[in-house]
Amino acid sequence: MKELETLGQVDLPAQVAAVPQARRYVRDLLDGVNHPHADDALLLLTELVTNSVRHSDSGRTSDGRVTIAVARHNGTLHIDVIDAGSTRQHPQVYPGTAPDSGGGRGLWLVQQLSSAWGWYETPAGRVVWFQLTGR
């Protein structure tokens, strides 16, 4: 059985500019491994980093940070987006979210396109993650 292969990790300011920076970083990592669902990974990453910047405590402070960690195991891509979390809200897919709604589709997309996803709290903050199988 293959071990978990860490592809990379980047720490960015929790600002709107972090979204395209995170996409470029992960795109470059995935170009090197030729994952078949790289486009889906970039879309889901965009949604999660946008949520971090807009809804977490990281995005509410001038020195807030968001960290992206990328790994793979047996062809499955695993991406973590780590921020300061929020005491006011937690990640959830809202019932009745429609594909053509004007907002609130980020986690719905993550749920629809990923093989698995979830979130958990750590002493350092909140981790929202997703996986995409390579097969």
Short mmCIF file of N, CA and C in Angstrom, two decimals:
data_model
loop_
_atom_site.label_atom_id
_atom_site.label_comp_id
_atom_site.label_asym_id
_atom_site.label_seq_id
_atom_site.Cartn_x
_atom_site.Cartn_y
_atom_site.Cartn_z
N MET A 1 0.84 -1.18 0.00
CA MET A 1 0.00 0.00 0.00
C MET A 1 0.89 1.25 0.00
N LYS A 2 0.58 2.19 -0.86
CA LYS A 2 1.37 3.41 -0.95
C LYS A 2 1.11 4.32 0.24
N GLU A 3 2.13 5.05 0.59
CA GLU A 3 2.02 6.00 1.69
C GLU A 3 1.41 7.31 1.18
N LEU A 4 0.94 8.11 2.11
CA LEU A 4 0.45 9.44 1.80
C LEU A 4 1.60 10.26 1.24
N GLU A 5 1.39 10.86 0.09
CA GLU A 5 2.39 11.70 -0.54
C GLU A 5 1.96 13.16 -0.42
N THR A 6 2.72 13.94 0.34
CA THR A 6 2.44 15.36 0.46
C THR A 6 2.95 16.05 -0.79
N LEU A 7 2.05 16.76 -1.47
CA LEU A 7 2.43 17.46 -2.70
C LEU A 7 2.88 18.88 -2.40
N GLY A 8 2.29 19.51 -1.38
CA GLY A 8 2.69 20.87 -1.04
C GLY A 8 1.73 21.52 -0.07
N GLN A 9 2.19 22.63 0.47
CA GLN A 9 1.39 23.43 1.40
C GLN A 9 1.79 24.88 1.24
N VAL A 10 0.80 25.77 1.30
CA VAL A 10 1.06 27.20 1.19
C VAL A 10 0.20 27.94 2.20
N ASP A 11 0.76 28.99 2.76
CA ASP A 11 0.09 29.85 3.73
C ASP A 11 -0.08 31.22 3.09
N LEU A 12 -1.31 31.72 3.03
CA LEU A 12 -1.62 32.97 2.34
C LEU A 12 -2.39 33.91 3.25
N PRO A 13 -2.29 35.22 2.99
CA PRO A 13 -3.15 36.17 3.71
C PRO A 13 -4.62 35.88 3.37
N ALA A 14 -5.50 35.97 4.34
CA ALA A 14 -6.92 35.69 4.12
C ALA A 14 -7.58 36.92 3.50
N GLN A 15 -7.23 37.17 2.27
CA GLN A 15 -7.75 38.29 1.49
C GLN A 15 -8.24 37.76 0.16
N VAL A 16 -9.03 38.55 -0.54
CA VAL A 16 -9.58 38.12 -1.84
C VAL A 16 -8.47 37.69 -2.79
N ALA A 17 -7.31 38.32 -2.73
CA ALA A 17 -6.19 37.97 -3.61
C ALA A 17 -5.69 36.55 -3.35
N ALA A 18 -6.03 35.95 -2.21
CA ALA A 18 -5.60 34.59 -1.91
C ALA A 18 -6.27 33.57 -2.83
N VAL A 19 -7.44 33.89 -3.34
CA VAL A 19 -8.17 32.92 -4.16
C VAL A 19 -7.39 32.59 -5.44
N PRO A 20 -7.03 33.57 -6.26
CA PRO A 20 -6.25 33.20 -7.45
C PRO A 20 -4.85 32.70 -7.11
N GLN A 21 -4.26 33.18 -6.03
CA GLN A 21 -2.94 32.68 -5.63
C GLN A 21 -3.02 31.19 -5.28
N ALA A 22 -4.04 30.81 -4.54
CA ALA A 22 -4.23 29.40 -4.17
C ALA A 22 -4.46 28.55 -5.41
N ARG A 23 -5.26 29.05 -6.34
CA ARG A 23 -5.52 28.31 -7.58
C ARG A 23 -4.24 28.08 -8.37
N ARG A 24 -3.44 29.13 -8.52
CA ARG A 24 -2.17 28.99 -9.26
C ARG A 24 -1.26 27.97 -8.59
N TYR A 25 -1.16 28.08 -7.27
CA TYR A 25 -0.29 27.18 -6.52
C TYR A 25 -0.72 25.72 -6.72
N VAL A 26 -1.99 25.44 -6.52
CA VAL A 26 -2.47 24.07 -6.63
C VAL A 26 -2.44 23.60 -8.09
N ARG A 27 -2.76 24.47 -9.03
CA ARG A 27 -2.67 24.09 -10.44
C ARG A 27 -1.25 23.64 -10.78
N ASP A 28 -0.26 24.39 -10.31
CA ASP A 28 1.13 24.02 -10.57
C ASP A 28 1.47 22.66 -9.95
N LEU A 29 0.98 22.41 -8.72
CA LEU A 29 1.22 21.11 -8.09
C LEU A 29 0.57 19.99 -8.89
N LEU A 30 -0.67 20.20 -9.33
CA LEU A 30 -1.40 19.16 -10.02
C LEU A 30 -0.89 18.93 -11.44
N ASP A 31 -0.32 19.96 -12.06
CA ASP A 31 0.30 19.77 -13.37
C ASP A 31 1.41 18.74 -13.28
N GLY A 32 2.08 18.70 -12.14
CA GLY A 32 3.18 17.76 -11.96
C GLY A 32 2.76 16.32 -11.73
N VAL A 33 1.50 16.10 -11.35
CA VAL A 33 1.04 14.73 -11.08
C VAL A 33 -0.05 14.27 -12.04
N ASN A 34 -0.51 15.15 -12.91
CA ASN A 34 -1.48 14.80 -13.94
C ASN A 34 -2.72 14.11 -13.38
N HIS A 35 -3.33 14.70 -12.36
CA HIS A 35 -4.54 14.11 -11.77
C HIS A 35 -5.72 14.31 -12.72
N PRO A 36 -6.53 13.27 -12.94
CA PRO A 36 -7.62 13.38 -13.91
C PRO A 36 -8.74 14.36 -13.52
N HIS A 37 -8.81 14.74 -12.25
CA HIS A 37 -9.87 15.66 -11.82
C HIS A 37 -9.29 16.99 -11.35
N ALA A 38 -8.23 17.42 -11.98
CA ALA A 38 -7.57 18.67 -11.58
C ALA A 38 -8.52 19.86 -11.71
N ASP A 39 -9.32 19.91 -12.77
CA ASP A 39 -10.25 21.04 -12.94
C ASP A 39 -11.28 21.09 -11.81
N ASP A 40 -11.81 19.94 -11.43
CA ASP A 40 -12.75 19.90 -10.31
C ASP A 40 -12.06 20.33 -9.02
N ALA A 41 -10.82 19.89 -8.83
CA ALA A 41 -10.06 20.27 -7.63
C ALA A 41 -9.90 21.78 -7.54
N LEU A 42 -9.61 22.42 -8.67
CA LEU A 42 -9.42 23.87 -8.67
C LEU A 42 -10.74 24.60 -8.39
N LEU A 43 -11.84 24.10 -8.93
CA LEU A 43 -13.14 24.70 -8.66
C LEU A 43 -13.48 24.59 -7.16
N LEU A 44 -13.31 23.41 -6.60
CA LEU A 44 -13.66 23.21 -5.19
C LEU A 44 -12.72 23.98 -4.28
N LEU A 45 -11.45 24.04 -4.62
CA LEU A 45 -10.49 24.85 -3.87
C LEU A 45 -10.93 26.31 -3.87
N THR A 46 -11.33 26.82 -5.02
CA THR A 46 -11.78 28.20 -5.14
C THR A 46 -12.95 28.46 -4.19
N GLU A 47 -13.90 27.55 -4.16
CA GLU A 47 -15.06 27.71 -3.27
C GLU A 47 -14.64 27.74 -1.81
N LEU A 48 -13.74 26.84 -1.41
CA LEU A 48 -13.36 26.77 0.00
C LEU A 48 -12.50 27.96 0.42
N VAL A 49 -11.59 28.39 -0.42
CA VAL A 49 -10.77 29.56 -0.06
C VAL A 49 -11.64 30.81 -0.02
N THR A 50 -12.56 30.94 -0.95
CA THR A 50 -13.50 32.06 -0.92
C THR A 50 -14.30 32.06 0.38
N ASN A 51 -14.77 30.89 0.80
CA ASN A 51 -15.50 30.80 2.08
C ASN A 51 -14.61 31.21 3.24
N SER A 52 -13.35 30.79 3.23
CA SER A 52 -12.43 31.17 4.31
C SER A 52 -12.27 32.68 4.40
N VAL A 53 -12.10 33.30 3.26
CA VAL A 53 -11.89 34.76 3.23
C VAL A 53 -13.17 35.49 3.63
N ARG A 54 -14.32 35.01 3.18
CA ARG A 54 -15.58 35.71 3.43
C ARG A 54 -16.23 35.40 4.77
N HIS A 55 -16.08 34.16 5.26
CA HIS A 55 -16.89 33.74 6.40
C HIS A 55 -16.12 33.35 7.66
N SER A 56 -14.81 33.20 7.58
CA SER A 56 -14.07 32.78 8.78
C SER A 56 -13.50 33.99 9.50
N ASP A 57 -13.09 33.76 10.73
CA ASP A 57 -12.43 34.82 11.49
C ASP A 57 -11.11 35.23 10.85
N SER A 58 -10.51 34.35 10.06
CA SER A 58 -9.28 34.71 9.34
C SER A 58 -9.51 35.90 8.42
N GLY A 59 -10.64 35.90 7.73
CA GLY A 59 -10.96 36.98 6.80
C GLY A 59 -11.43 38.25 7.47
N ARG A 60 -11.64 38.21 8.78
CA ARG A 60 -12.14 39.39 9.50
C ARG A 60 -11.03 40.17 10.21
N THR A 61 -9.79 39.69 10.11
CA THR A 61 -8.69 40.39 10.75
C THR A 61 -7.61 40.72 9.71
N SER A 62 -6.89 41.79 9.95
CA SER A 62 -5.90 42.22 8.96
C SER A 62 -4.74 41.24 8.83
N ASP A 63 -4.47 40.45 9.86
CA ASP A 63 -3.37 39.50 9.79
C ASP A 63 -3.85 38.05 9.67
N GLY A 64 -5.11 37.85 9.28
CA GLY A 64 -5.66 36.51 9.12
C GLY A 64 -4.98 35.73 8.02
N ARG A 65 -4.93 34.42 8.19
CA ARG A 65 -4.25 33.55 7.25
C ARG A 65 -5.16 32.40 6.83
N VAL A 66 -4.89 31.86 5.66
CA VAL A 66 -5.53 30.65 5.18
C VAL A 66 -4.42 29.76 4.62
N THR A 67 -4.47 28.49 4.99
CA THR A 67 -3.44 27.54 4.57
C THR A 67 -4.08 26.47 3.70
N ILE A 68 -3.40 26.12 2.62
CA ILE A 68 -3.85 25.07 1.72
C ILE A 68 -2.81 23.96 1.76
N ALA A 69 -3.27 22.74 2.01
CA ALA A 69 -2.38 21.57 2.02
C ALA A 69 -2.91 20.55 1.02
N VAL A 70 -2.01 20.02 0.20
CA VAL A 70 -2.40 19.11 -0.88
C VAL A 70 -1.59 17.81 -0.75
N ALA A 71 -2.30 16.69 -0.81
CA ALA A 71 -1.64 15.39 -0.72
C ALA A 71 -2.40 14.41 -1.60
N ARG A 72 -1.79 13.24 -1.81
CA ARG A 72 -2.51 12.18 -2.52
C ARG A 72 -2.10 10.84 -1.92
N HIS A 73 -3.02 9.89 -2.09
CA HIS A 73 -2.82 8.55 -1.56
C HIS A 73 -3.55 7.57 -2.46
N ASN A 74 -2.82 6.66 -3.05
CA ASN A 74 -3.42 5.65 -3.94
C ASN A 74 -4.33 6.27 -4.99
N GLY A 75 -3.90 7.36 -5.60
CA GLY A 75 -4.67 8.01 -6.66
C GLY A 75 -5.74 8.97 -6.18
N THR A 76 -5.98 9.06 -4.88
CA THR A 76 -6.97 9.99 -4.34
C THR A 76 -6.28 11.27 -3.92
N LEU A 77 -6.78 12.37 -4.44
CA LEU A 77 -6.28 13.70 -4.11
C LEU A 77 -7.01 14.18 -2.86
N HIS A 78 -6.26 14.73 -1.90
CA HIS A 78 -6.83 15.25 -0.66
C HIS A 78 -6.36 16.69 -0.49
N ILE A 79 -7.31 17.61 -0.34
CA ILE A 79 -6.97 19.03 -0.17
C ILE A 79 -7.64 19.54 1.11
N ASP A 80 -6.81 20.17 1.97
CA ASP A 80 -7.28 20.83 3.19
C ASP A 80 -7.20 22.33 2.99
N VAL A 81 -8.22 23.04 3.46
CA VAL A 81 -8.18 24.49 3.56
C VAL A 81 -8.37 24.81 5.04
N ILE A 82 -7.37 25.46 5.61
CA ILE A 82 -7.32 25.69 7.05
C ILE A 82 -7.41 27.18 7.33
N ASP A 83 -8.32 27.56 8.22
CA ASP A 83 -8.46 28.97 8.59
C ASP A 83 -8.75 29.05 10.09
N ALA A 84 -9.08 30.23 10.57
CA ALA A 84 -9.32 30.43 12.00
C ALA A 84 -10.71 29.98 12.44
N GLY A 85 -11.53 29.55 11.50
CA GLY A 85 -12.89 29.13 11.85
C GLY A 85 -13.76 30.32 12.20
N SER A 86 -14.89 30.05 12.79
CA SER A 86 -15.83 31.09 13.18
C SER A 86 -16.68 30.58 14.33
N THR A 87 -16.86 31.41 15.33
CA THR A 87 -17.73 31.01 16.42
C THR A 87 -19.20 31.22 16.05
N ARG A 88 -19.45 31.99 14.98
CA ARG A 88 -20.82 32.31 14.58
C ARG A 88 -21.44 31.32 13.61
N GLN A 89 -20.61 30.59 12.87
CA GLN A 89 -21.16 29.67 11.88
C GLN A 89 -20.19 28.53 11.62
N HIS A 90 -20.72 27.46 11.06
CA HIS A 90 -19.88 26.33 10.68
C HIS A 90 -20.27 25.88 9.28
N PRO A 91 -19.38 25.17 8.61
CA PRO A 91 -19.67 24.74 7.24
C PRO A 91 -20.88 23.81 7.18
N GLN A 92 -21.80 24.13 6.30
CA GLN A 92 -22.96 23.26 6.09
C GLN A 92 -23.54 23.50 4.71
N VAL A 93 -24.11 22.46 4.16
CA VAL A 93 -24.82 22.54 2.89
C VAL A 93 -26.27 22.84 3.24
N TYR A 94 -26.77 23.92 2.67
CA TYR A 94 -28.15 24.31 2.99
C TYR A 94 -29.14 23.48 2.19
N PRO A 95 -30.18 22.95 2.85
CA PRO A 95 -31.19 22.17 2.14
C PRO A 95 -31.86 23.03 1.07
N GLY A 96 -32.15 22.41 -0.04
CA GLY A 96 -32.84 23.12 -1.10
C GLY A 96 -31.94 23.98 -1.97
N THR A 97 -30.63 23.87 -1.82
CA THR A 97 -29.73 24.63 -2.69
C THR A 97 -29.91 24.14 -4.11
N ALA A 98 -30.16 25.07 -5.01
CA ALA A 98 -30.37 24.72 -6.41
C ALA A 98 -29.11 25.02 -7.22
N PRO A 99 -28.84 24.21 -8.25
CA PRO A 99 -27.65 24.43 -9.07
C PRO A 99 -27.59 25.81 -9.72
N ASP A 100 -28.75 26.42 -9.95
CA ASP A 100 -28.77 27.72 -10.62
C ASP A 100 -29.02 28.88 -9.66
N SER A 101 -28.89 28.63 -8.34
CA SER A 101 -29.10 29.72 -7.39
C SER A 101 -27.95 30.71 -7.47
N GLY A 102 -28.21 31.93 -7.07
CA GLY A 102 -27.21 32.99 -7.18
C GLY A 102 -26.14 32.97 -6.11
N GLY A 103 -26.27 32.16 -5.10
CA GLY A 103 -25.27 32.10 -4.04
C GLY A 103 -25.51 30.92 -3.14
N GLY A 104 -24.58 30.67 -2.24
CA GLY A 104 -24.72 29.58 -1.29
C GLY A 104 -24.48 28.21 -1.88
N ARG A 105 -23.83 28.16 -3.05
CA ARG A 105 -23.61 26.87 -3.71
C ARG A 105 -22.24 26.29 -3.46
N GLY A 106 -21.35 27.00 -2.77
CA GLY A 106 -19.98 26.54 -2.62
C GLY A 106 -19.87 25.15 -2.04
N LEU A 107 -20.43 24.94 -0.86
CA LEU A 107 -20.35 23.62 -0.24
C LEU A 107 -21.24 22.62 -0.94
N TRP A 108 -22.30 23.09 -1.57
CA TRP A 108 -23.13 22.20 -2.38
C TRP A 108 -22.28 21.61 -3.52
N LEU A 109 -21.49 22.47 -4.18
CA LEU A 109 -20.60 21.98 -5.24
C LEU A 109 -19.57 20.99 -4.68
N VAL A 110 -19.02 21.31 -3.53
CA VAL A 110 -18.05 20.42 -2.90
C VAL A 110 -18.71 19.06 -2.67
N GLN A 111 -19.92 19.07 -2.13
CA GLN A 111 -20.64 17.83 -1.86
C GLN A 111 -20.92 17.06 -3.16
N GLN A 112 -21.30 17.76 -4.20
CA GLN A 112 -21.68 17.11 -5.46
C GLN A 112 -20.49 16.54 -6.23
N LEU A 113 -19.36 17.25 -6.22
CA LEU A 113 -18.24 16.86 -7.09
C LEU A 113 -17.17 16.04 -6.40
N SER A 114 -17.07 16.13 -5.09
CA SER A 114 -15.99 15.41 -4.40
C SER A 114 -16.39 13.96 -4.12
N SER A 115 -15.38 13.14 -3.90
CA SER A 115 -15.61 11.76 -3.47
C SER A 115 -16.00 11.73 -2.01
N ALA A 116 -15.45 12.66 -1.24
CA ALA A 116 -15.75 12.81 0.18
C ALA A 116 -15.34 14.21 0.59
N TRP A 117 -15.97 14.72 1.65
CA TRP A 117 -15.59 16.03 2.18
C TRP A 117 -16.04 16.11 3.63
N GLY A 118 -15.52 17.09 4.33
CA GLY A 118 -15.93 17.28 5.70
C GLY A 118 -15.16 18.44 6.33
N TRP A 119 -15.33 18.56 7.63
CA TRP A 119 -14.62 19.62 8.35
C TRP A 119 -14.45 19.20 9.80
N TYR A 120 -13.46 19.78 10.43
CA TYR A 120 -13.22 19.54 11.85
C TYR A 120 -12.44 20.71 12.43
N GLU A 121 -12.54 20.83 13.74
CA GLU A 121 -11.85 21.89 14.46
C GLU A 121 -10.54 21.35 15.03
N THR A 122 -9.52 22.18 15.05
CA THR A 122 -8.25 21.85 15.69
C THR A 122 -7.89 23.03 16.60
N PRO A 123 -6.92 22.88 17.47
CA PRO A 123 -6.49 24.03 18.29
C PRO A 123 -6.01 25.21 17.42
N ALA A 124 -5.52 24.92 16.23
CA ALA A 124 -5.02 25.98 15.34
C ALA A 124 -6.12 26.60 14.48
N GLY A 125 -7.31 25.99 14.42
CA GLY A 125 -8.38 26.55 13.60
C GLY A 125 -9.25 25.46 13.01
N ARG A 126 -9.94 25.79 11.93
CA ARG A 126 -10.87 24.88 11.28
C ARG A 126 -10.26 24.36 9.99
N VAL A 127 -10.45 23.08 9.75
CA VAL A 127 -10.01 22.44 8.52
C VAL A 127 -11.25 22.01 7.75
N VAL A 128 -11.38 22.47 6.52
CA VAL A 128 -12.41 21.97 5.61
C VAL A 128 -11.64 21.25 4.51
N TRP A 129 -12.04 20.03 4.23
CA TRP A 129 -11.27 19.20 3.29
C TRP A 129 -12.19 18.54 2.28
N PHE A 130 -11.57 18.12 1.17
CA PHE A 130 -12.29 17.31 0.20
C PHE A 130 -11.31 16.34 -0.45
N GLN A 131 -11.88 15.29 -1.03
CA GLN A 131 -11.09 14.30 -1.76
C GLN A 131 -11.70 14.06 -3.11
N LEU A 132 -10.83 13.75 -4.07
CA LEU A 132 -11.24 13.38 -5.41
C LEU A 132 -10.48 12.11 -5.79
N THR A 133 -11.21 11.05 -6.10
CA THR A 133 -10.52 9.84 -6.50
C THR A 133 -9.99 10.01 -7.92
N GLY A 134 -8.87 9.35 -8.18
CA GLY A 134 -8.23 9.49 -9.48
C GLY A 134 -8.65 8.44 -10.47
N ARG A 135 -9.51 7.57 -10.08
CA ARG A 135 -9.90 6.47 -10.98
C ARG A 135 -11.17 6.77 -11.69
#
